[in-house]
Amino acid sequence: MVQLKRSVLGALAISTITSLAAHAGTLVINTDTSDPAPKKAFQTLINDFEKANPDIKVTWNVFDHEGYKTAIRNFLSADAPDLVNWYAGNRMAPFVKAGQFLDVSDVWKQNGLDKTLASAMPSMTIDGKQWGIPYTYYQWGIYYNKDVYKKYGVSVPKTWDEFLAGCAKFKAAGVDCTTTGTKALWPSAGWFDYLDLRTNGYQFHMDLTAGKVKWTDPRVKKVFDNWAQLIKPGYVTKNAAALDWQDAAPLLVQGKAATYLMGNFAVATFKQGGMKESSLGFFPFPTIDPKVARAEEAPTDTMHIPAKAKNVAEAKKFLAFLASAPEQTKINDILGQLPVNNQSTVGNDPFLQEGFKMLSSAHGLAQFFDRDAPAQMAKVGMEGFQEFMAHPERVDAILKRLEAARERIYH
Amino acid sequence: MSSPLSSSASPTAAVGRGAPRSHGYWRRNQRRFAPLIFVGPGALMFLIYVVIPIFRSMSISLYHWDGMGAMKWAGLGNYAELWSDPAFVVSLKNNVLWLVLYMLAVPAGLFIAIFLNQTVRGIRIYKSLFFFPFVISQVVVGLIFTWFYAPDFGLLFKLTKMLTGHGVAILADENYATYGIIFAGLWPQIAYCMILYLTGLNNVAPDQVEAARLDGAKGWRMLWYVILPQLRPATFIAVVVTVIGALRSFDLVSIMTQGGPYGATRVLSYYMFEQALSEYGYRMGYGAAIAVVLFAIMMIFISGFIWKMYRDETER
């Protein structure tokens, strides 16, 4: 059925695109930027590009965010546009390995991007080549309800022990120390990533997600031991497995929970719920082992040229434009996120400023578990994390299962 | 019949004679062709959208394929992996659970139908209220029940908290979650069975009921020996739609739990989607193998139904 759908879709796409190909200098862009802010950012970007290159006409197709994840496989092989958006790290590996993305190392070289986009270069590199252009990223960290912290006399923690001590106070008062909703699995991975980054450091985390370390390794076990310190005393919202991450947000807003480990995109949700900058605070994930250099999570969004693109020269022009400092400043202002180009300026938002400070002084940047690990491992792993958060006593069985998956998936 | 005369006839005459002959051919065979012409378009669609994809799926299930790159021959490797895959075993078990518990919709529908099969003022309103869950979309049913079960603010959670002191979040508990989803699915399915039985009850012969009553039958005996045998066609359809509904349960799982918590509520159709098409699924071959297994299970039931229908038709 997939096959058939593809050929039908392909036929439709071919008919629309051949009718457009008559123009000289056309560019077809497919993106999943269907939410208001990303949509506006891309509209601005495309308008600017067309103004700078009046001879190129851009056709822009916006897909629904979830549908895009499956649609991209169809249109990349059946009838490719000239540009697509996607994610950095291992998330782009299946497309790179299947020969669906074009090597754009020349765009990097010609525009000196190895200097201006240096922080994201490792996550764009596979086999020594760059496969796309990063244009935005955002920090992860702990968002907290300032009023709740004040009410129970808890100060903002710097270390894990301080954090746990605060949790004990909240628990005594009947407030969830931290909340989350793991129905969609990935929020649980935020916890695992940070605990691993703080316990074992960046390199170990990268080796683990690259399949080079056994999940039954005592160092991995140590991460789960630290995690259990949070879960076993009941500091995390119960029944998180039945909640979407948005369902848990009201708990923080209403003061029923004190903290929420999330990406910066959650700020919009908290503010919609009625939180102001006076009540919503942010702090970096606390230190567990002071000897471990501080690394952070900063998922990066990217654009790529499909291998079967028809207007490669124009597409490369667009990528260079997207990589430029003024354009990254502009679109990230609209997105409310951080520009990757280190010559860009960061918006006035206090959370962005704080995030920028935190990320630019970090020892290393991880992409997030489901972008650093291959898709299959991400799925099995995050299911394990979700189970651990509900049943911490099953840790050994979970790790054994993840190790079996690792042996099967990476070979 | 090729006589030398006809070959020597003038061209105009040949045309003049040819036309009525072809007309005659159509007229003679009209009855033979008409059904084919009517069935044709439907059969073509069925071939393109159902039959060919079935065989395509079967062939894909013999390969390792990420949906984009080259296909790599796997033989029966995907099937071999299935049997040692705990997630597959859980999905299969849940499918069996669905099949068994979904069958409750048939008797439940029957009893509601009998209950509603009376002439009281405003009975039509009651009937349509009972039928309501079948009219609304499965997505809505899923959402309603998700909120009903939701921790903290869900009605059921609050109720259990009030009664026992600690709330039960059905969908967060691996032991209850599947039952919770099946229960949600039963709601519209019972309504469906009810409507089938209501129409069936309209056709129950009143003279037979009258005769049975004169012979002193009433209550259970009346239902079992007089009414139910007359409802056999309705029962048959109710069982068929319920079996198929149970096996293709996908929407409720997808909306209510996304297969969670930690994979406890997956069914075969959802697992197939996860492996082949979802955000993290790049295993077309493995997904196709799951689809083939699901198809085989369905075929057992469907061939049974078809065999019964064939037998009924030929007996008549």
XYZ file of C-alpha atoms in Angstrom, chain A residues 1-410:
410
model
C 0.000 0.000 0.000
C 2.889 2.271 0.733
C 4.291 1.606 -2.675
C 1.073 2.423 -4.332
C 0.484 5.594 -2.364
C 3.948 6.694 -3.263
C 3.493 6.206 -6.976
C 0.186 8.046 -6.935
C 1.653 10.876 -4.889
C 4.657 10.830 -7.144
C 2.532 11.139 -10.232
C 0.696 14.080 -8.736
C 3.912 15.728 -7.673
C 5.503 15.191 -11.071
C 2.604 16.806 -12.846
C 2.728 19.873 -10.593
C 6.467 20.202 -10.757
C 6.926 19.725 -14.483
C 4.460 22.530 -15.009
C 6.653 24.726 -12.847
C 9.975 23.640 -14.270
C 9.287 25.755 -17.331
C 10.438 28.842 -15.409
C 14.114 29.608 -15.369
C 15.413 29.683 -11.815
C 12.734 28.000 -9.774
C 13.160 26.549 -6.327
C 10.794 24.089 -4.648
C 10.954 24.021 -0.854
C 9.155 21.548 1.385
C 8.986 22.261 5.104
C 7.026 21.076 8.143
C 6.818 24.581 9.590
C 3.064 24.565 10.081
C 3.020 26.213 13.533
C 2.472 29.995 13.517
C 5.974 31.185 14.480
C 7.982 28.829 12.247
C 5.597 29.522 9.385
C 6.084 33.241 9.717
C 9.850 32.823 9.985
C 9.987 30.875 6.746
C 7.700 33.288 4.987
C 10.082 36.089 5.932
C 13.122 34.077 4.893
C 11.657 33.226 1.500
C 10.509 36.797 0.860
C 13.991 38.080 1.678
C 15.572 35.494 -0.573
C 13.305 36.357 -3.485
C 14.071 40.039 -2.980
C 17.801 39.329 -3.058
C 17.444 37.014 -6.057
C 14.685 38.400 -8.253
C 15.433 35.858 -10.990
C 14.526 32.909 -8.761
C 10.931 31.990 -8.104
C 10.285 29.987 -4.935
C 7.478 27.465 -4.583
C 6.938 26.634 -0.937
C 4.936 23.637 0.327
C 4.086 23.538 4.022
C 3.322 20.136 5.526
C 1.655 19.240 8.788
C 4.369 18.681 11.385
C 3.601 15.020 12.124
C 2.654 14.034 8.591
C 5.922 15.426 7.289
C 7.944 12.795 9.116
C 6.527 10.065 6.904
C 5.865 12.173 3.820
C 9.525 13.131 3.503
C 10.492 9.552 2.682
C 7.987 9.463 -0.129
C 8.878 12.736 -1.771
C 12.636 12.311 -1.400
C 12.655 9.189 -3.524
C 9.570 9.652 -5.692
C 9.922 13.264 -6.725
C 12.249 15.440 -4.777
C 11.894 19.147 -4.071
C 15.052 21.293 -4.094
C 15.170 21.896 -0.350
C 13.749 20.212 2.740
C 13.997 20.879 6.452
C 15.042 18.177 8.889
C 17.155 17.611 11.989
C 20.849 17.271 12.715
C 22.767 14.343 14.143
C 21.793 10.734 13.677
C 18.303 11.840 12.706
C 19.613 12.679 9.233
C 21.776 9.555 8.997
C 19.168 7.285 7.344
C 18.773 9.810 4.528
C 22.514 10.370 4.167
C 23.232 6.641 4.131
C 20.471 5.981 1.608
C 22.029 8.609 -0.654
C 18.986 10.883 -0.440
C 20.766 14.036 0.754
C 23.337 15.954 -1.270
C 26.816 16.624 0.070
C 26.967 20.393 0.629
C 30.546 20.626 1.917
C 31.282 23.127 -0.875
C 28.681 25.563 0.505
C 30.429 25.331 3.874
C 33.880 25.931 2.344
C 32.912 28.789 0.048
C 31.140 30.716 2.786
C 33.550 30.046 5.636
C 30.783 28.314 7.562
C 33.283 26.100 9.379
C 33.999 29.242 11.426
C 30.585 30.907 11.690
C 28.612 27.677 12.231
C 31.453 25.924 14.056
C 29.406 24.819 17.088
C 27.017 22.792 14.937
C 29.567 21.460 12.470
C 30.144 18.084 14.209
C 26.427 17.327 14.221
C 26.195 18.106 10.481
C 29.155 15.928 9.537
C 28.935 12.295 8.470
C 31.932 10.587 6.826
C 33.860 13.865 6.876
C 31.289 15.725 4.750
C 28.575 18.214 5.623
C 25.047 17.313 4.552
C 23.017 20.405 5.367
C 22.856 23.839 6.964
C 21.776 24.395 10.583
C 19.663 27.509 11.071
C 18.249 27.392 14.565
C 18.599 25.661 17.895
C 17.285 25.974 21.413
C 18.400 25.076 24.889
C 17.009 22.529 27.296
C 17.013 23.097 31.013
C 14.852 23.282 34.094
C 11.986 25.751 34.099
C 10.656 26.489 37.568
C 7.821 28.283 39.256
C 9.452 31.150 41.175
C 6.419 31.631 43.433
C 6.511 28.016 44.580
C 10.239 28.216 45.251
C 9.742 31.354 47.302
C 6.738 29.991 49.182
C 8.608 26.946 50.494
C 11.877 28.766 50.999
C 13.859 26.726 48.477
C 16.782 28.393 46.717
C 17.733 27.705 43.106
C 19.956 24.606 43.169
C 23.438 24.415 41.682
C 24.122 20.777 42.496
C 22.129 17.573 42.317
C 22.163 17.215 46.104
C 20.728 20.700 46.520
C 18.087 19.854 43.947
C 17.126 16.672 45.815
C 17.058 18.536 49.130
C 14.616 20.993 47.597
C 12.549 18.062 46.310
C 12.249 16.708 49.836
C 10.783 20.021 50.994
C 8.306 20.093 48.117
C 7.323 16.504 48.772
C 6.603 17.318 52.407
C 4.355 20.149 51.234
C 2.525 17.912 48.758
C 3.973 19.594 45.671
C 5.541 17.554 42.850
C 9.198 18.513 42.771
C 9.276 18.031 39.031
C 6.657 17.186 36.464
C 6.600 15.666 33.018
C 4.298 13.893 30.573
C 5.894 10.934 28.817
C 3.037 9.688 26.652
C 4.977 10.704 23.539
C 8.102 9.094 25.056
C 10.650 11.812 24.241
C 10.233 13.937 27.420
C 11.648 11.012 29.413
C 14.766 11.088 27.223
C 15.501 14.653 28.351
C 16.006 13.296 31.848
C 18.177 10.439 30.736
C 20.350 12.617 28.517
C 21.022 15.191 31.208
C 21.686 12.652 33.929
C 24.138 10.877 31.632
C 25.805 14.123 30.521
C 26.225 15.167 34.157
C 27.275 11.734 35.444
C 29.545 10.506 32.658
C 30.119 13.505 30.438
C 29.701 14.390 26.788
C 32.038 11.880 25.172
C 30.566 8.937 27.040
C 27.055 10.018 26.104
C 28.023 10.269 22.442
C 29.680 6.841 22.561
C 26.600 5.360 24.196
C 24.186 6.777 21.630
C 26.580 5.696 18.868
C 26.328 2.132 20.169
C 29.938 1.866 21.316
C 29.135 1.253 24.985
C 27.120 -1.591 26.471
C 23.895 -0.577 28.200
C 24.770 -3.028 30.944
C 27.969 -1.067 31.663
C 28.236 -0.040 35.348
C 28.575 3.605 34.275
C 25.129 3.441 32.644
C 23.790 1.765 35.756
C 25.139 4.709 37.751
C 22.991 7.080 35.686
C 19.888 5.102 36.532
C 20.900 4.994 40.200
C 21.014 8.786 40.216
C 17.691 8.896 38.417
C 16.163 6.544 40.994
C 17.020 9.079 43.730
C 14.427 11.287 42.099
C 11.808 8.691 41.230
C 11.783 6.321 44.204
C 10.867 8.976 46.810
C 8.038 10.093 44.491
C 9.402 13.492 43.488
C 8.094 13.173 39.920
C 4.430 13.554 38.949
C 2.702 10.180 39.105
C 1.138 8.534 36.058
C 3.251 10.642 33.713
C 2.971 7.879 31.112
C -0.671 8.821 30.495
C 0.072 12.523 30.019
C 1.213 14.501 27.016
C 3.865 17.060 27.858
C 1.300 19.843 27.467
C -1.025 18.074 29.930
C 1.653 18.387 32.617
C 2.328 22.070 31.920
C -0.712 23.287 33.950
C 0.762 21.588 37.026
C 3.751 23.934 36.867
C 1.578 26.928 36.051
C -0.810 26.260 38.941
C 2.013 25.652 41.392
C 1.198 21.951 41.868
C 4.669 21.197 40.570
C 7.859 23.171 41.135
C 9.972 22.385 38.058
C 9.774 21.056 34.522
C 12.749 19.805 32.497
C 11.956 20.922 28.947
C 13.129 22.623 25.779
C 12.792 26.362 25.402
C 9.735 25.961 23.158
C 7.750 25.186 26.316
C 8.044 28.821 27.445
C 5.284 29.774 25.002
C 2.996 27.140 26.559
C 3.761 28.276 30.115
C 3.105 31.885 29.181
C -0.178 30.940 27.504
C -1.104 29.328 30.805
C -0.663 32.705 32.472
C 2.910 32.667 33.722
C 4.887 35.898 33.527
C 8.607 36.444 33.518
C 8.220 37.308 37.189
C 6.934 33.827 38.019
C 8.690 31.626 35.449
C 12.380 30.997 35.990
C 15.094 28.946 34.338
C 18.204 27.221 35.622
C 20.691 24.863 33.966
C 20.531 21.210 34.929
C 22.403 20.915 38.261
C 25.905 19.500 38.545
C 26.227 15.912 39.674
C 29.963 15.306 39.406
C 32.048 18.518 39.495
C 34.856 16.755 37.587
C 32.614 16.281 34.553
C 32.741 19.186 32.080
C 29.323 20.777 31.548
C 27.601 19.764 28.323
C 24.101 20.757 27.271
C 21.284 19.640 25.033
C 20.688 21.869 22.047
C 18.613 20.242 19.291
C 19.378 21.838 15.951
C 17.009 22.249 13.005
C 18.504 22.072 9.554
C 17.876 22.342 5.816
C 19.106 19.911 3.196
C 19.199 19.465 -0.558
C 17.731 16.151 -1.698
C 20.056 14.140 -3.942
C 17.423 14.213 -6.689
C 16.853 17.990 -6.571
C 16.539 19.626 -9.977
C 17.750 23.138 -9.206
C 20.879 22.434 -7.211
C 22.663 25.716 -7.973
C 19.698 27.779 -6.758
C 19.267 25.541 -3.728
C 22.898 26.065 -2.725
C 22.409 29.792 -3.073
C 19.461 29.518 -0.723
C 21.478 27.543 1.822
C 24.267 30.143 1.789
C 21.622 32.826 2.300
C 20.106 30.861 5.181
C 23.527 30.455 6.799
C 24.275 34.176 6.772
C 24.382 36.077 10.053
C 21.722 38.775 9.377
C 19.197 36.247 8.075
C 19.702 33.917 11.070
C 19.249 36.856 13.423
C 16.013 37.764 11.714
C 14.338 34.359 11.535
C 15.374 33.356 15.050
C 13.863 36.546 16.366
C 10.566 35.350 14.932
C 11.089 31.736 16.014
C 12.053 32.776 19.535
C 15.089 30.513 19.290
C 18.845 30.807 19.022
C 20.745 31.477 15.794
C 23.542 28.999 15.011
C 25.729 31.583 13.274
C 28.040 33.044 15.909
C 28.010 36.450 14.168
C 24.245 36.755 14.684
C 22.665 38.592 17.581
C 20.303 36.964 20.026
C 16.842 38.334 20.741
C 15.998 40.270 23.921
C 13.950 37.508 25.507
C 15.498 36.718 28.933
C 15.204 32.948 28.425
C 17.010 33.200 25.100
C 19.726 35.356 26.607
C 20.192 32.912 29.456
C 20.173 29.952 27.087
C 22.681 31.605 24.798
C 25.051 32.255 27.700
C 24.699 28.680 28.888
C 25.237 27.094 25.476
C 28.120 29.273 24.335
C 30.124 28.322 27.427
C 29.266 24.619 27.235
C 31.926 21.994 26.727
C 29.807 20.089 24.222
C 26.304 20.126 22.729
C 24.176 17.012 22.428
C 21.316 16.912 19.961
C 18.802 14.964 22.082
C 18.485 11.224 22.483
C 16.199 10.676 19.500
C 18.550 12.619 17.226
C 21.843 11.268 18.563
C 20.781 7.623 18.591
C 19.486 5.877 15.459
C 15.691 5.784 15.132
C 15.203 2.190 16.247
C 17.422 2.539 19.280
C 15.737 5.824 20.158
C 12.335 4.145 20.202
C 13.386 1.155 22.307
C 15.487 3.351 24.590
C 12.790 5.917 25.285
C 10.276 3.161 25.972
C 12.746 1.845 28.535
C 13.076 5.295 30.110
C 9.306 5.622 30.308
C 9.079 2.234 32.008
C 11.889 3.124 34.410
C 10.080 6.279 35.449
C 7.050 4.174 36.398
C 8.920 1.136 37.736
C 12.454 2.023 38.833
C 12.841 -1.424 40.399
C 12.903 -3.011 36.936
C 16.143 -1.297 36.006
C 18.139 -4.477 35.376
C 15.537 -6.002 33.090
C 15.248 -2.726 31.175
C 18.999 -2.382 30.709
C 19.264 -5.989 29.559
C 16.565 -5.312 26.991
C 18.294 -2.153 25.757
C 21.574 -4.026 25.477
C 19.900 -6.739 23.377
C 18.489 -3.998 21.154
C 21.911 -2.351 20.854
C 23.463 -5.623 19.697
C 20.740 -6.049 17.095
C 20.585 -2.455 15.813
C 24.246 -1.425 15.497
